[in-house]
């Protein structure tokens, strides 16, 4: 799960930075005053919409890794409970 989570998080953060730089550059070209919180909010909104579409495969891989880990833990708990049942 670690690799899938790291890949997804880095991809989302990289997209956020890219969108922030593009918005900052466009605002500078248009002589608009877009910096600070409005820039970050705009970048967050645009990058989340783009990330939902662009990173579907990574999101699915992360969900599958989380589910596999959950199943492994559930199997481990069931095995421990069975051992305790046998010992009793």
PDB file of C-alpha atoms in Angstrom:
ATOM      1  CA  UNK A   1       0.000   0.000   0.000  1.00  0.00           C
ATOM      2  CA  UNK A   2       2.878   2.376   0.692  1.00  0.00           C
ATOM      3  CA  UNK A   3       4.009   2.672  -2.898  1.00  0.00           C
ATOM      4  CA  UNK A   4       0.488   3.234  -4.224  1.00  0.00           C
ATOM      5  CA  UNK A   5      -0.221   5.868  -1.574  1.00  0.00           C
ATOM      6  CA  UNK A   6       3.056   7.676  -2.193  1.00  0.00           C
ATOM      7  CA  UNK A   7       2.552   7.669  -5.966  1.00  0.00           C
ATOM      8  CA  UNK A   8      -0.975   9.023  -5.668  1.00  0.00           C
ATOM      9  CA  UNK A   9      -0.041  11.694  -3.117  1.00  0.00           C
ATOM     10  CA  UNK A  10       2.975  12.898  -5.106  1.00  0.00           C
ATOM     11  CA  UNK A  11       0.966  13.014  -8.315  1.00  0.00           C
ATOM     12  CA  UNK A  12      -1.794  15.075  -6.687  1.00  0.00           C
ATOM     13  CA  UNK A  13       0.705  17.450  -5.062  1.00  0.00           C
ATOM     14  CA  UNK A  14       2.653  17.839  -8.311  1.00  0.00           C
ATOM     15  CA  UNK A  15      -0.536  18.656 -10.191  1.00  0.00           C
ATOM     16  CA  UNK A  16      -1.455  21.223  -7.530  1.00  0.00           C
ATOM     17  CA  UNK A  17       1.937  22.924  -7.880  1.00  0.00           C
ATOM     18  CA  UNK A  18       1.713  22.893 -11.671  1.00  0.00           C
ATOM     19  CA  UNK A  19      -1.765  24.430 -11.647  1.00  0.00           C
ATOM     20  CA  UNK A  20      -0.671  27.051  -9.102  1.00  0.00           C
ATOM     21  CA  UNK A  21       2.278  28.041 -11.281  1.00  0.00           C
ATOM     22  CA  UNK A  22       0.093  28.226 -14.391  1.00  0.00           C
ATOM     23  CA  UNK A  23      -2.529  30.356 -12.613  1.00  0.00           C
ATOM     24  CA  UNK A  24       0.179  32.604 -11.220  1.00  0.00           C
ATOM     25  CA  UNK A  25       1.731  33.005 -14.685  1.00  0.00           C
ATOM     26  CA  UNK A  26      -1.617  33.721 -16.356  1.00  0.00           C
ATOM     27  CA  UNK A  27      -2.491  36.248 -13.667  1.00  0.00           C
ATOM     28  CA  UNK A  28       0.869  37.927 -14.173  1.00  0.00           C
ATOM     29  CA  UNK A  29       0.341  38.096 -17.937  1.00  0.00           C
ATOM     30  CA  UNK A  30      -3.084  39.648 -17.439  1.00  0.00           C
ATOM     31  CA  UNK A  31      -1.776  42.065 -14.791  1.00  0.00           C
ATOM     32  CA  UNK A  32      -4.244  40.602 -12.316  1.00  0.00           C
ATOM     33  CA  UNK A  33      -3.529  40.560  -8.605  1.00  0.00           C
ATOM     34  CA  UNK A  34      -3.810  36.846  -7.872  1.00  0.00           C
ATOM     35  CA  UNK A  35      -1.549  35.697  -5.080  1.00  0.00           C
ATOM     36  CA  UNK A  36      -1.790  34.230  -1.632  1.00  0.00           C
ATOM     37  CA  UNK A  37      -4.993  32.567  -0.571  1.00  0.00           C
ATOM     38  CA  UNK A  38      -7.025  33.205  -3.768  1.00  0.00           C
ATOM     39  CA  UNK A  39      -4.241  31.634  -5.828  1.00  0.00           C
ATOM     40  CA  UNK A  40      -4.058  28.585  -3.551  1.00  0.00           C
ATOM     41  CA  UNK A  41      -7.837  28.162  -3.495  1.00  0.00           C
ATOM     42  CA  UNK A  42      -8.062  28.431  -7.268  1.00  0.00           C
ATOM     43  CA  UNK A  43      -5.232  25.938  -7.688  1.00  0.00           C
ATOM     44  CA  UNK A  44      -6.881  23.544  -5.231  1.00  0.00           C
ATOM     45  CA  UNK A  45     -10.227  23.667  -7.040  1.00  0.00           C
ATOM     46  CA  UNK A  46      -8.780  23.258 -10.530  1.00  0.00           C
ATOM     47  CA  UNK A  47      -6.264  20.576  -9.535  1.00  0.00           C
ATOM     48  CA  UNK A  48      -8.898  18.525  -7.708  1.00  0.00           C
ATOM     49  CA  UNK A  49     -11.145  18.512 -10.763  1.00  0.00           C
ATOM     50  CA  UNK A  50      -8.250  17.615 -13.059  1.00  0.00           C
ATOM     51  CA  UNK A  51      -6.864  15.041 -10.625  1.00  0.00           C
ATOM     52  CA  UNK A  52     -10.192  13.251 -10.423  1.00  0.00           C
ATOM     53  CA  UNK A  53     -10.021  12.633 -14.158  1.00  0.00           C
ATOM     54  CA  UNK A  54      -6.272  12.265 -14.674  1.00  0.00           C
ATOM     55  CA  UNK A  55      -5.439  10.030 -11.711  1.00  0.00           C
ATOM     56  CA  UNK A  56      -8.306   7.533 -11.838  1.00  0.00           C
ATOM     57  CA  UNK A  57      -5.917   4.617 -12.408  1.00  0.00           C
ATOM     58  CA  UNK A  58      -3.726   5.573  -9.422  1.00  0.00           C
ATOM     59  CA  UNK A  59      -6.807   6.087  -7.238  1.00  0.00           C
ATOM     60  CA  UNK A  60      -8.091   2.623  -8.155  1.00  0.00           C
ATOM     61  CA  UNK A  61      -4.669   1.086  -7.436  1.00  0.00           C
ATOM     62  CA  UNK A  62      -4.616   2.775  -4.027  1.00  0.00           C
ATOM     63  CA  UNK A  63      -8.137   1.563  -3.228  1.00  0.00           C
ATOM     64  CA  UNK A  64      -7.187  -1.996  -4.197  1.00  0.00           C
ATOM     65  CA  UNK A  65      -4.055  -1.845  -2.035  1.00  0.00           C
ATOM     66  CA  UNK A  66      -6.051  -0.576   0.951  1.00  0.00           C
ATOM     67  CA  UNK A  67      -8.661  -3.306   0.430  1.00  0.00           C
ATOM     68  CA  UNK A  68      -5.988  -6.006   0.188  1.00  0.00           C
ATOM     69  CA  UNK A  69      -4.431  -4.809   3.425  1.00  0.00           C
ATOM     70  CA  UNK A  70      -7.853  -4.756   5.104  1.00  0.00           C
ATOM     71  CA  UNK A  71      -8.566  -8.308   3.950  1.00  0.00           C
ATOM     72  CA  UNK A  72      -5.167  -9.512   5.179  1.00  0.00           C
ATOM     73  CA  UNK A  73      -5.791  -7.993   8.607  1.00  0.00           C
ATOM     74  CA  UNK A  74      -9.267  -9.520   8.773  1.00  0.00           C
ATOM     75  CA  UNK A  75      -7.834 -12.938   7.879  1.00  0.00           C
ATOM     76  CA  UNK A  76      -5.176 -12.521  10.570  1.00  0.00           C
ATOM     77  CA  UNK A  77      -7.792 -11.637  13.177  1.00  0.00           C
ATOM     78  CA  UNK A  78      -9.906 -14.632  12.145  1.00  0.00           C
ATOM     79  CA  UNK A  79      -6.873 -16.960  12.382  1.00  0.00           C
ATOM     80  CA  UNK A  80      -6.026 -15.651  15.847  1.00  0.00           C
ATOM     81  CA  UNK A  81      -9.627 -16.094  16.972  1.00  0.00           C
ATOM     82  CA  UNK A  82      -9.622 -19.665  15.631  1.00  0.00           C
ATOM     83  CA  UNK A  83      -6.403 -20.433  17.531  1.00  0.00           C
ATOM     84  CA  UNK A  84      -7.890 -19.039  20.727  1.00  0.00           C
ATOM     85  CA  UNK A  85     -11.059 -21.087  20.146  1.00  0.00           C
ATOM     86  CA  UNK A  86      -8.994 -24.278  19.746  1.00  0.00           C
ATOM     87  CA  UNK A  87      -6.946 -23.551  22.892  1.00  0.00           C
ATOM     88  CA  UNK A  88     -10.055 -23.024  25.012  1.00  0.00           C
TER      89      UNK A  88
END
